[in-house]
Short mmCIF file of C-alpha atoms and ligand atoms in Angstrom, two decimals:
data_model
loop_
_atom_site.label_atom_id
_atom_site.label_comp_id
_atom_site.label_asym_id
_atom_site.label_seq_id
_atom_site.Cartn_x
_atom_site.Cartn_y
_atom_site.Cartn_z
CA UNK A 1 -19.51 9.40 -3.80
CA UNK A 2 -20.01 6.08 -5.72
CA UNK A 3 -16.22 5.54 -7.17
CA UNK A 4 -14.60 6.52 -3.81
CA UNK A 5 -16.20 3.75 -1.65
CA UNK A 6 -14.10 0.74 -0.80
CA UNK A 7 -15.79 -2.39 -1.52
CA UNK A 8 -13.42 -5.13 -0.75
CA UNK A 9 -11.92 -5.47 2.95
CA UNK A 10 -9.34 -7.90 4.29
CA UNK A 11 -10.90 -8.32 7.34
CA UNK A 12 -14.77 -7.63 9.52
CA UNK A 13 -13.10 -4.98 11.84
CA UNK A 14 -12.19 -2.83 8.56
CA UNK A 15 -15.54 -3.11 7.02
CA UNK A 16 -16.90 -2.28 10.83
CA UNK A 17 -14.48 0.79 11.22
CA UNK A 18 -15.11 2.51 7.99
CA UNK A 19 -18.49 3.37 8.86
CA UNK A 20 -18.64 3.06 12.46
CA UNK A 21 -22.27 3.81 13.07
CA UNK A 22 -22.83 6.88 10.50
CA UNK A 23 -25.22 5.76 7.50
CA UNK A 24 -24.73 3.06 5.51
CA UNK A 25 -22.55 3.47 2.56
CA UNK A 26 -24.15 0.39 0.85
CA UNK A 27 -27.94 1.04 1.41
CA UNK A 28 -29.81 3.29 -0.41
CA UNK A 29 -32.40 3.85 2.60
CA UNK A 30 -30.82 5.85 4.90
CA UNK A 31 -29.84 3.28 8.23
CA UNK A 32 -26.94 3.39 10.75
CA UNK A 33 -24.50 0.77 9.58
CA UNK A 34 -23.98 -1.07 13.10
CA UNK A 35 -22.34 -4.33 13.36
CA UNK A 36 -25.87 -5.85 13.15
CA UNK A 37 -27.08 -4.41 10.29
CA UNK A 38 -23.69 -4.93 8.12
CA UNK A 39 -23.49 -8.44 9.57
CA UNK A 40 -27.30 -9.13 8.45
CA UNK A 41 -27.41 -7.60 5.29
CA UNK A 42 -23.94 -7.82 4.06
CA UNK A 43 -21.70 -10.01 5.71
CA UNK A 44 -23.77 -12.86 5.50
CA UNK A 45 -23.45 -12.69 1.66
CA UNK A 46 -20.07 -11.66 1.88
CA UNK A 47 -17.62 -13.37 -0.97
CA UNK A 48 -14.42 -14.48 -0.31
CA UNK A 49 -11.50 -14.80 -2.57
CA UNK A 50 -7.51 -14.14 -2.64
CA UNK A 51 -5.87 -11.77 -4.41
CA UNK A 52 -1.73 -11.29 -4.50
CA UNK A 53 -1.91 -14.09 -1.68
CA UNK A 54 -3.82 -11.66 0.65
CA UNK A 55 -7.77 -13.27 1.80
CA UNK A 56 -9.81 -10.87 0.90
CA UNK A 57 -14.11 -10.04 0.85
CA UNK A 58 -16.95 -8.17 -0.67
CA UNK A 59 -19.47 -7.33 -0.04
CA UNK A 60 -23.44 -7.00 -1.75
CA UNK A 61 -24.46 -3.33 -2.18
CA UNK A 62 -27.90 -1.90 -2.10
CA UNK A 63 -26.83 1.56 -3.14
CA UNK A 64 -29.36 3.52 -5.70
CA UNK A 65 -26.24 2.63 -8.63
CA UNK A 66 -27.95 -0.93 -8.86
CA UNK A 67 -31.05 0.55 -9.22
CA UNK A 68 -34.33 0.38 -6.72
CA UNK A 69 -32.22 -0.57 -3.99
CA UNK A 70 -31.77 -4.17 -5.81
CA UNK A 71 -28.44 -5.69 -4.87
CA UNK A 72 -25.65 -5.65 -6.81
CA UNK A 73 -21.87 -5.95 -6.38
CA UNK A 74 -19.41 -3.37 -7.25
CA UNK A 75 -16.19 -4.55 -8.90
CA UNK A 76 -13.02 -3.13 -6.81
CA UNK A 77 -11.32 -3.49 -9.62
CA UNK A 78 -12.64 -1.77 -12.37
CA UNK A 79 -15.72 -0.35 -10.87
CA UNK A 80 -18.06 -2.05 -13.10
CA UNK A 81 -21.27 -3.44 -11.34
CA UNK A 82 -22.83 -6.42 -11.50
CA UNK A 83 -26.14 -7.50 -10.43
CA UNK A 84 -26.22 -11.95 -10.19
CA UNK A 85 -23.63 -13.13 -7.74
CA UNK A 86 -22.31 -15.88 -9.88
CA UNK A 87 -21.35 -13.07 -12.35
CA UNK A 88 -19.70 -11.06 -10.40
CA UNK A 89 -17.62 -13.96 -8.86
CA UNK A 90 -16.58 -14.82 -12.92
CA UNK A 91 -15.81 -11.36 -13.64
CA UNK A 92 -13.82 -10.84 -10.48
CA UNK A 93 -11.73 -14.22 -11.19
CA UNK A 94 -11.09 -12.80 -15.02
CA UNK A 95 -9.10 -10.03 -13.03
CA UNK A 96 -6.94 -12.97 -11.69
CA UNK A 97 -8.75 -13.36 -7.82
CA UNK A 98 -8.82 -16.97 -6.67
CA UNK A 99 -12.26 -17.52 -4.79
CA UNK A 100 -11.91 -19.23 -1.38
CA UNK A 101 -14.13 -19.42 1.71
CA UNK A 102 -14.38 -16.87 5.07
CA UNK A 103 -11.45 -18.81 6.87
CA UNK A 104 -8.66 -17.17 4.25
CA UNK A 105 -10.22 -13.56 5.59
CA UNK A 106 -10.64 -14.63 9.57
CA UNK A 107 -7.25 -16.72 10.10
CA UNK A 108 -4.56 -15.46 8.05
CA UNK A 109 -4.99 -11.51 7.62
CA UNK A 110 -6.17 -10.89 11.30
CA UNK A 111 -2.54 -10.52 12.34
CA UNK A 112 -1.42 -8.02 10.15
CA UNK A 113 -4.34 -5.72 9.84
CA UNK A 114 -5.41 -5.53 13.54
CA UNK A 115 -3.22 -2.63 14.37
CA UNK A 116 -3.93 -0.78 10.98
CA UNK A 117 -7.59 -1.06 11.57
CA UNK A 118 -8.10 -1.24 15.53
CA UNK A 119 -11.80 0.62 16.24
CA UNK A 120 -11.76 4.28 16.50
CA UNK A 121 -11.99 5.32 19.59
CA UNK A 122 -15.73 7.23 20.38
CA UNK A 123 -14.55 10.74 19.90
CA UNK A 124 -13.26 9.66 16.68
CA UNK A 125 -16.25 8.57 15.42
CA UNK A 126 -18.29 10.37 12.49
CA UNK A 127 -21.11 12.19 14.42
CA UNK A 128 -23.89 12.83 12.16
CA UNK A 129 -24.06 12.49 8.36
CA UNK A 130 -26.05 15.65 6.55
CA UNK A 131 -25.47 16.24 3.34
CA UNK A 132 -27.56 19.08 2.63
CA UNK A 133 -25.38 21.05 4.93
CA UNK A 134 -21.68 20.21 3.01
CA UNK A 135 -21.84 24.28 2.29
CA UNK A 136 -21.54 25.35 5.94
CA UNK A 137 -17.90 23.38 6.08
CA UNK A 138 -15.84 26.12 7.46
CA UNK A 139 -12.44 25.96 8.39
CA UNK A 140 -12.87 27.25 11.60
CA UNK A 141 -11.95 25.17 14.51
CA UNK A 142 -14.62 26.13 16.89
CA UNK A 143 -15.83 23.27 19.16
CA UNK A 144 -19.06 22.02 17.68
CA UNK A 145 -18.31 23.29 14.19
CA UNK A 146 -18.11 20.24 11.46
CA UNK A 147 -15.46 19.23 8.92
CA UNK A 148 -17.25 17.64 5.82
CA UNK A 149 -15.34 14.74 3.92
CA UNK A 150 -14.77 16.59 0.21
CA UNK A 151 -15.67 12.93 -0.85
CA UNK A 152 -18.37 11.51 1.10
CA UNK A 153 -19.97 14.01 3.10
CA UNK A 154 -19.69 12.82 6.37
CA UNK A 155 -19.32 15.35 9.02
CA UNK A 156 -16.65 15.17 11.70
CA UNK A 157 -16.16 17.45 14.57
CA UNK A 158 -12.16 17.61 14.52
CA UNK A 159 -10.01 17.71 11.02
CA UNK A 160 -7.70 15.17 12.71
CA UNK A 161 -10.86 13.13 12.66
CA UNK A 162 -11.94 13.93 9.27
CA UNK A 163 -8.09 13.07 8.50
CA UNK A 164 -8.34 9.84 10.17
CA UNK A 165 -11.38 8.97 7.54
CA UNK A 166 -10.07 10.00 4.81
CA UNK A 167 -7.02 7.53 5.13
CA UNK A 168 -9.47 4.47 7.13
CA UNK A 169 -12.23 4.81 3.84
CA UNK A 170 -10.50 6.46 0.68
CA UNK A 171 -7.14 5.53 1.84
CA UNK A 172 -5.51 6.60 -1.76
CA UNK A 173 -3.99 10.35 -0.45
CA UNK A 174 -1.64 8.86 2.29
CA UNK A 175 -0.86 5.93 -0.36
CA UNK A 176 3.52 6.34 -0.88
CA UNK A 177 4.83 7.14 -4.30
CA UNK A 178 8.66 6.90 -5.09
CA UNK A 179 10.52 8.01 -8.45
CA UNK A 180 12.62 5.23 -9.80
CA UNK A 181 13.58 7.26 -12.96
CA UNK A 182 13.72 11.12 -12.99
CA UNK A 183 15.35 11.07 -16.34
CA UNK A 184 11.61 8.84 -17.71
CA UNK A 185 9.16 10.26 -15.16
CA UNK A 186 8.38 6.60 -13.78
CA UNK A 187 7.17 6.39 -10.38
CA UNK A 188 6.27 3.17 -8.04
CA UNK A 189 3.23 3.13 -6.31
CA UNK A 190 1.07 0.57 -4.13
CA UNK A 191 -1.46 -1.17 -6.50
CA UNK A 192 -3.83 -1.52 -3.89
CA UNK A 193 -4.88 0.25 -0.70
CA UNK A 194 -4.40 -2.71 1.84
CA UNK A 195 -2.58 -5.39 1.98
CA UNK A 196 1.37 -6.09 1.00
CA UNK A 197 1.98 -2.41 -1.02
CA UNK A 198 2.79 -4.32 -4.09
CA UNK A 199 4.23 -1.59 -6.46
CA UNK A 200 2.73 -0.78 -9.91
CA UNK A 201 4.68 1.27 -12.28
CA UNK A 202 3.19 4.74 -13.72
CA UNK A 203 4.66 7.52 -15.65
CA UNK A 204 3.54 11.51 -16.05
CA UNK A 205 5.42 13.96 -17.14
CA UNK A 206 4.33 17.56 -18.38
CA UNK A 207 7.03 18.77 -19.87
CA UNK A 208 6.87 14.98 -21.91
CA UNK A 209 3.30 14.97 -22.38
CA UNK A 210 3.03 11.42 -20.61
CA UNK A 211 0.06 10.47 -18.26
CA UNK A 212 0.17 6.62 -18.10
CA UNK A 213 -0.74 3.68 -15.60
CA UNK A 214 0.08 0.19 -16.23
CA UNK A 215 -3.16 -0.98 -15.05
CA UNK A 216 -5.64 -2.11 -17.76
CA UNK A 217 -8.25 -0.80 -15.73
CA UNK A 218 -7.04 2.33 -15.11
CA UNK A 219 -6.99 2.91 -18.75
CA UNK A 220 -10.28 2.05 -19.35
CA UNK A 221 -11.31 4.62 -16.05
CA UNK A 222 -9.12 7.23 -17.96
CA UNK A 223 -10.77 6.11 -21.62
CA UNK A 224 -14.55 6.70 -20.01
CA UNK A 225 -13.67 9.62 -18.04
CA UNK A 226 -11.88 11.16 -21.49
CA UNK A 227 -15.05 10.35 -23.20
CA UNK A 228 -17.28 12.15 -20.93
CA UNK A 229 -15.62 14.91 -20.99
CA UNK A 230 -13.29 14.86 -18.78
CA UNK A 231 -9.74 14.77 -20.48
CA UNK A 232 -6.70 14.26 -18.25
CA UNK A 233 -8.54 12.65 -15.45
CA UNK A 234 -6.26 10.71 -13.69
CA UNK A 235 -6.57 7.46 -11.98
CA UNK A 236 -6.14 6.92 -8.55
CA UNK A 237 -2.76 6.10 -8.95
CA UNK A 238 -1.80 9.27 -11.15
CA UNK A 239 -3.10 11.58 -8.76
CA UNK A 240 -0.56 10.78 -6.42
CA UNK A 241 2.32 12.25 -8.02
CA UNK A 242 1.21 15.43 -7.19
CA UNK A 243 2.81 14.10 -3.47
CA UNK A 244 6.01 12.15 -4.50
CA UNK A 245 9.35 12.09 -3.23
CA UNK A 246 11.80 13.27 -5.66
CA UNK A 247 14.21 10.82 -7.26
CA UNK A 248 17.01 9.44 -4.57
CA UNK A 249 19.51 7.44 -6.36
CA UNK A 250 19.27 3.66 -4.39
CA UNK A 251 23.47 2.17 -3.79
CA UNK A 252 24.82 1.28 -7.30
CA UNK A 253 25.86 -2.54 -7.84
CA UNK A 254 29.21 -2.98 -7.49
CA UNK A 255 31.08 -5.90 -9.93
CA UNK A 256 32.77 -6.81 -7.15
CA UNK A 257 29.87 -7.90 -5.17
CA UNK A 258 29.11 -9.52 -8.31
CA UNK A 259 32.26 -11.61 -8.13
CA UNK A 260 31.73 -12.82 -4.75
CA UNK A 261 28.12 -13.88 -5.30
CA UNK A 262 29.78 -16.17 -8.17
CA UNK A 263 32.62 -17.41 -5.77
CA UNK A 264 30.01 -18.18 -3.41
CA UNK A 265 27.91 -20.64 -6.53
CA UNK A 266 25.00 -18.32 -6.31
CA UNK A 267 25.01 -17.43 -9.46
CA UNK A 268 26.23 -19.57 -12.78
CA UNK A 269 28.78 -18.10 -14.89
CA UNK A 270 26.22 -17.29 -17.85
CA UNK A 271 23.68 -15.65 -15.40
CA UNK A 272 26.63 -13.39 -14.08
CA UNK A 273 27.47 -12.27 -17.53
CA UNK A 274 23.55 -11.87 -17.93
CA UNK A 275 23.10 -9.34 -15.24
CA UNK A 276 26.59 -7.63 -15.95
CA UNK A 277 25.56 -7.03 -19.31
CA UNK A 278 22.37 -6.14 -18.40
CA UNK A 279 23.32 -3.55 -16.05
CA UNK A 280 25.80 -1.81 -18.15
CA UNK A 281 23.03 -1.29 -21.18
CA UNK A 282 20.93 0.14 -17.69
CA UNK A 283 23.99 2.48 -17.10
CA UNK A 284 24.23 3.89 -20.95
CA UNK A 285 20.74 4.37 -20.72
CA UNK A 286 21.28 6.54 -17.38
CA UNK A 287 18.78 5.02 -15.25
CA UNK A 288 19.13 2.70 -12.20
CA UNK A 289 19.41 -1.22 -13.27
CA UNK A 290 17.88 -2.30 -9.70
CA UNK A 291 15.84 0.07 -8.05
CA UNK A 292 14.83 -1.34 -4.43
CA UNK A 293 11.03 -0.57 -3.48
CA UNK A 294 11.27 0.48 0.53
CA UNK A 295 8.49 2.94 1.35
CA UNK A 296 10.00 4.39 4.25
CA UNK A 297 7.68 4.89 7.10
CA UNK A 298 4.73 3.50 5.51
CA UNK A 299 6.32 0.08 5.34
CA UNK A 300 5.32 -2.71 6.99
CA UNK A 301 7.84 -4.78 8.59
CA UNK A 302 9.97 -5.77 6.19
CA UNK A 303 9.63 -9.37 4.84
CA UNK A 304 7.97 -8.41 1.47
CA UNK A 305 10.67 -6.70 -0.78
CA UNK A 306 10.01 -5.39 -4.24
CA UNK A 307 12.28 -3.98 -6.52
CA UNK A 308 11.77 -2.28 -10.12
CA UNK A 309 13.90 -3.88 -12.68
CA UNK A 310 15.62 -2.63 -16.05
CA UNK A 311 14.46 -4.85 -18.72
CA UNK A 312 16.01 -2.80 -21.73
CA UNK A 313 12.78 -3.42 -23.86
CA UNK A 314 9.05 -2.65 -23.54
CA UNK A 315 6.69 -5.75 -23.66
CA UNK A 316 2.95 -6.04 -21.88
CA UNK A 317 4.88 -6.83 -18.72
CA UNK A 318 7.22 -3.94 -18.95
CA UNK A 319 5.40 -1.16 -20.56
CA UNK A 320 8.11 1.51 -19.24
CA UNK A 321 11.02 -0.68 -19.71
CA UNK A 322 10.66 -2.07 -16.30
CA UNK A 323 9.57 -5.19 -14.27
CA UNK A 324 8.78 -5.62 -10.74
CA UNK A 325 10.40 -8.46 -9.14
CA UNK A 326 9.00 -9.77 -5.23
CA UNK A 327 10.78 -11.09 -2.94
CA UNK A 328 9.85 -13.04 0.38
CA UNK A 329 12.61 -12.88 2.58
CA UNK A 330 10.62 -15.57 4.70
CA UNK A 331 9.45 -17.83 2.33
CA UNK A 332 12.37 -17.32 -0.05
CA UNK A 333 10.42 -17.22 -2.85
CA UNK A 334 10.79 -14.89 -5.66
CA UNK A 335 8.49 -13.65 -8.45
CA UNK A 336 9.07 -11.22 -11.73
CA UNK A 337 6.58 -10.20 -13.93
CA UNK A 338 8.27 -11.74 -16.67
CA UNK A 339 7.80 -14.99 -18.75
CA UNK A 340 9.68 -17.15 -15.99
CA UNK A 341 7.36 -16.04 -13.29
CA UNK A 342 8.88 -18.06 -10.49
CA UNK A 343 11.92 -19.84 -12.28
CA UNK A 344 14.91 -18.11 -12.38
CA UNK A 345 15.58 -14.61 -14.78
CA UNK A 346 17.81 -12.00 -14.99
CA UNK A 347 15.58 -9.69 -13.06
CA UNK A 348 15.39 -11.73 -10.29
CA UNK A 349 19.40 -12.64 -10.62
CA UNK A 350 20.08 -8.56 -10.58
CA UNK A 351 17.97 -8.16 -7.28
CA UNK A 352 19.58 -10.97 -5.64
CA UNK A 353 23.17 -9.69 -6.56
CA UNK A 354 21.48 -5.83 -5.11
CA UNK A 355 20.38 -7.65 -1.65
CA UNK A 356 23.54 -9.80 -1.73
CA UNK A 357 25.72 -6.88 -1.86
CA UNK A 358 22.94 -4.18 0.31
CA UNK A 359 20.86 -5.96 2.68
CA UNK A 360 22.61 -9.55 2.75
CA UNK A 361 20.92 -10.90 6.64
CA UNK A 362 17.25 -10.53 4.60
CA UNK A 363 19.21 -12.81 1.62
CA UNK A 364 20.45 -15.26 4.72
CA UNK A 365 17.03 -15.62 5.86
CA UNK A 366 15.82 -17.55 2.72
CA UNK A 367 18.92 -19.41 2.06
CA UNK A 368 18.50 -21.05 5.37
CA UNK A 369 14.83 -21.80 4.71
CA UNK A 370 13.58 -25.24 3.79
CA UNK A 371 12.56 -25.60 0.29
CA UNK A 372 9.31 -27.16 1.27
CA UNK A 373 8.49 -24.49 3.39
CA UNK A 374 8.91 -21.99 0.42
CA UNK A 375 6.50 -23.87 -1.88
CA UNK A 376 2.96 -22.25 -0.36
CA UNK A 377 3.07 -19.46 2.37
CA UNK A 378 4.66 -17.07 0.10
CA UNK A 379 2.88 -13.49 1.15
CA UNK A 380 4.09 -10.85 -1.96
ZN1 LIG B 401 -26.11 -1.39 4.59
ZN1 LIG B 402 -23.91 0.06 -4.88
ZN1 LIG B 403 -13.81 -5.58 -12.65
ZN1 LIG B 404 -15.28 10.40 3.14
ZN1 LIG B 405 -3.74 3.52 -12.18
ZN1 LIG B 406 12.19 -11.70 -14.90
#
C-alpha cells in the first residue's frame, strides 16, 4: 500500500478526488478524508514547490511508516521519508524542485488539470473501505457485490469505478509508452504521472538481457528491491512495457527540407552539415535520428513537443545513445538534455529541421513570438 500512494498533487481538487470520503490514506487512525479533515491536517502544512515548470504540493503524512502516527513526509521521488520539514524541503530541492508558495499550485495549474481531475460524480465514489474482506473480491458483476483495488484495498461497487481509481490514485497502468528503437529495445515514457508527459528513456529487452531506467531513483528502487530479494523488480516505468505500442517508424528527414531550412537562414551552414552528418551516422546505425514524442490520445493539446534524439555516444545525459529535446511551440523555447541546455545544439537543430519539414504551423507559432515573451512562461 505504502509505495503506491501519490504524495504530490498539482492542484486541491486532485488531492480531494483521490480519496473522496473513503479513509484517509495519510492517517494511521482510521478517519474519512473529507475536505475538512485534509484541509486541517494536511493542507494547511502543505509545501509548495515547482518541478519541470509545473506548481506542484505535498503533503505531511501521519501513516504508521513514520512511526506512532508522528508526521513525516514521503519523498515522491524516491520514496524515502523524512520526518523535520526543513529536511524534507532540502532533500526534495537536491532532486532539482524549486520551492515556491500556494499561488504557483492555485493560479497557474488550475486550467489544465480541472478537466483531468473534475469530482467524481456520487456513484463513482469508493463506498466503504474493508480490508479484511479483500478475499471475497469476486468477479462477478452482481449489484451490491465489491471490486477491491489489487493495490489499496478500497472497495468499489462497479469495475468501471474501480477502473476510474486505479488511473485518478496509481495513475501508472494507463501511463503511454512508445518504442523509439525496436532494433535497441528503447522505449519513451512519461516521467511523471501529471503534469506535461515529459518523456524519460528506458530499455528492456529479454532476448538482450536489458532491464534499465534512466532515472537515478529508479535504480536505487531496483538496487533495494534486488537486495531484498526481489530480483527483476521493475520500476514503475519498466512495468509498462508489458503495454507498449510496437515500433512505428516516425517520417524520415528529407535533405531537401534540409536545404530549404538553410535558404530560409534558419540554420548556419556548419549547423546544417552538423545535423546532416549526424543523421547519416543515425542511419548506419539503423535507428531513427529524430524520433517525435506524440502520445496519441493521451496527449494533451499539443503545445509541449518532445522528441528523442540520436546523439551517437552514451554520456550521463544519454545513457541509451539518446537525448530528449522540448519544445514549446508557444513560448518558443527549446531545451535538450545536453551540455547547451537552452543554447543552441545539434539535437535541437535536428528537431527543428523534423518540425520544419513535418509539422511547420507549430514551428510558425514560435517564430512569430516575441523574444521577451519566450524568456519565462516556458511550460515543458
Ligand atoms: Zn488524513
Ligand atoms: Zn506516511
Ligand atoms: Zn527523494
Ligand atoms: Zn487503489
Ligand atoms: Zn523508472
Ligand atoms: Zn543537445
Amino acid at each position: 500500500m505504502t509505495s503506491e500512494r501519490v504524495f504530490v498533487f498539482v492542484d486541491e481538487e486532485e488531492l480531494f478526488s483521490v480519496m473522496k470520503d473513503a479513509d484517509c490514506l495519510y492517517c494511521r487512525i482510521p478517519v474519512t478524508a473529507s475536505k475538512q479533515h485534509l484541509k486541517k491536517r494536511h493542507l494547511r502544512f502543505a509545501i509548495y514547490y515547482k518541478d519541470a515548470g509545473i506548481g506542484r504540493f505535498s503533503i505531511p503524512c501521519y501513516c504508521s511508516d513514520g512511526g506512532h502516527g508522528r508526521s513525516h513526509w514521503h519523498c515522491p521521488m524516491c520514496s524515502k521519508i523524512l520526518h523535520r520539514t526543513q529536511n524534507y524541503k532540502i532533500h526534495i530541492t537536491n532532486h532539482g524542485v524549486e520551492m515556491t508558495d500556494k499561488s504557483s499550485v492555485s493560479d497557474g495549474n488550475k486550467l489544465r488539470f480541472v478537466s483531468k481531475f473534475s469530482p467524481l460524480p456520487a456513484e463513482l465514489q469508493p463506498t466503504t473501505v474493508l480490508l479484511e474482506s479483500l478475499q471475497t473480491h469476486s468477479e462477478d458483476k452482481t449489484p451490491g457485490s465489491k471490486a477491491a483495488c489489487q493495490k489499496c484495498g478500497i472497495l468499489f461497487t462497479t469495475t468501471s469505478n474501480l477502473r476510474r481509481h486505479e488511473r485518478l490514485q496509481h495513475g501508472q497502468d494507463q501511463q503511454p509508452i512508445l518504442c523509439v528503437d525496436a532494433k535497441n529495445a528503447i522505449y519513451v515514457t512519461p516521467k511523471y504521472l501529471h503534469g506535461p508527459r515529459v518523456p524519460i528513456h528506458i530499455r528492456k529487452s529479454f532476448t538482450l538481457q536489458i532491464l534499465l531506467c534512466e532515472l537515478e531513483e529508479c535504480w536505487d528502487f531496483m538496487k533495494a528491491q534486488a537486495q531484498s530479494g526481489n530480483p527483476g523488480k521493475e520500476c514503475r516505468h519498466l512495468v509498462r512495457t508489458n503495454h507498449a505500442q510496437h515500433y512505428v517508424p516516425p517520417p524520415p528527414l528529407s535533405v531537401r527540407s534540409l536545404e530549404e531550412m538553410r535558404d530560409k537562414h534558419l540554420l548556419s551552414a556548419s549547423e546544417k552539415h552538423e545535423c546532416q552528418e549526424m543523421n547519416s551516422r543515425a542511419c548506419v546505425q539503423g535507428v531513427d535520428c529524430v524520433y517525435p514524442v506524440f502520445w496519441g490520445e493521451h496527449d494533451l493539446p499539443e503545445r509541449c513537443v518532445f522528441f528523442s534524439v540520436y546523439t551517437d555516444l552514451e554520456d550521463k545525459w544519454c545513457q541509451f545513445g539518446r537525448t530528449r529535446v522540448s519544445f514549446d511551440s508557444k513560448s518558443g523555447s527549446w531545451k535538450c538534455l545536453c551540455k547547451h541546455k537552452r543554447s543552441r545544439c545539434v539535437h535541437k537543430c535536428l528537431c527543428m529541421w523534423w518540425l520544419f519539414q513535418e509539422r511547420p504551423e507549430l514551428l510558425q507559432d514560435a517564430l512569430d513570438v516575441h523574444p521577451e515573451r519566450a524568456l519565462n512562461d516556458d511550460l515543458c
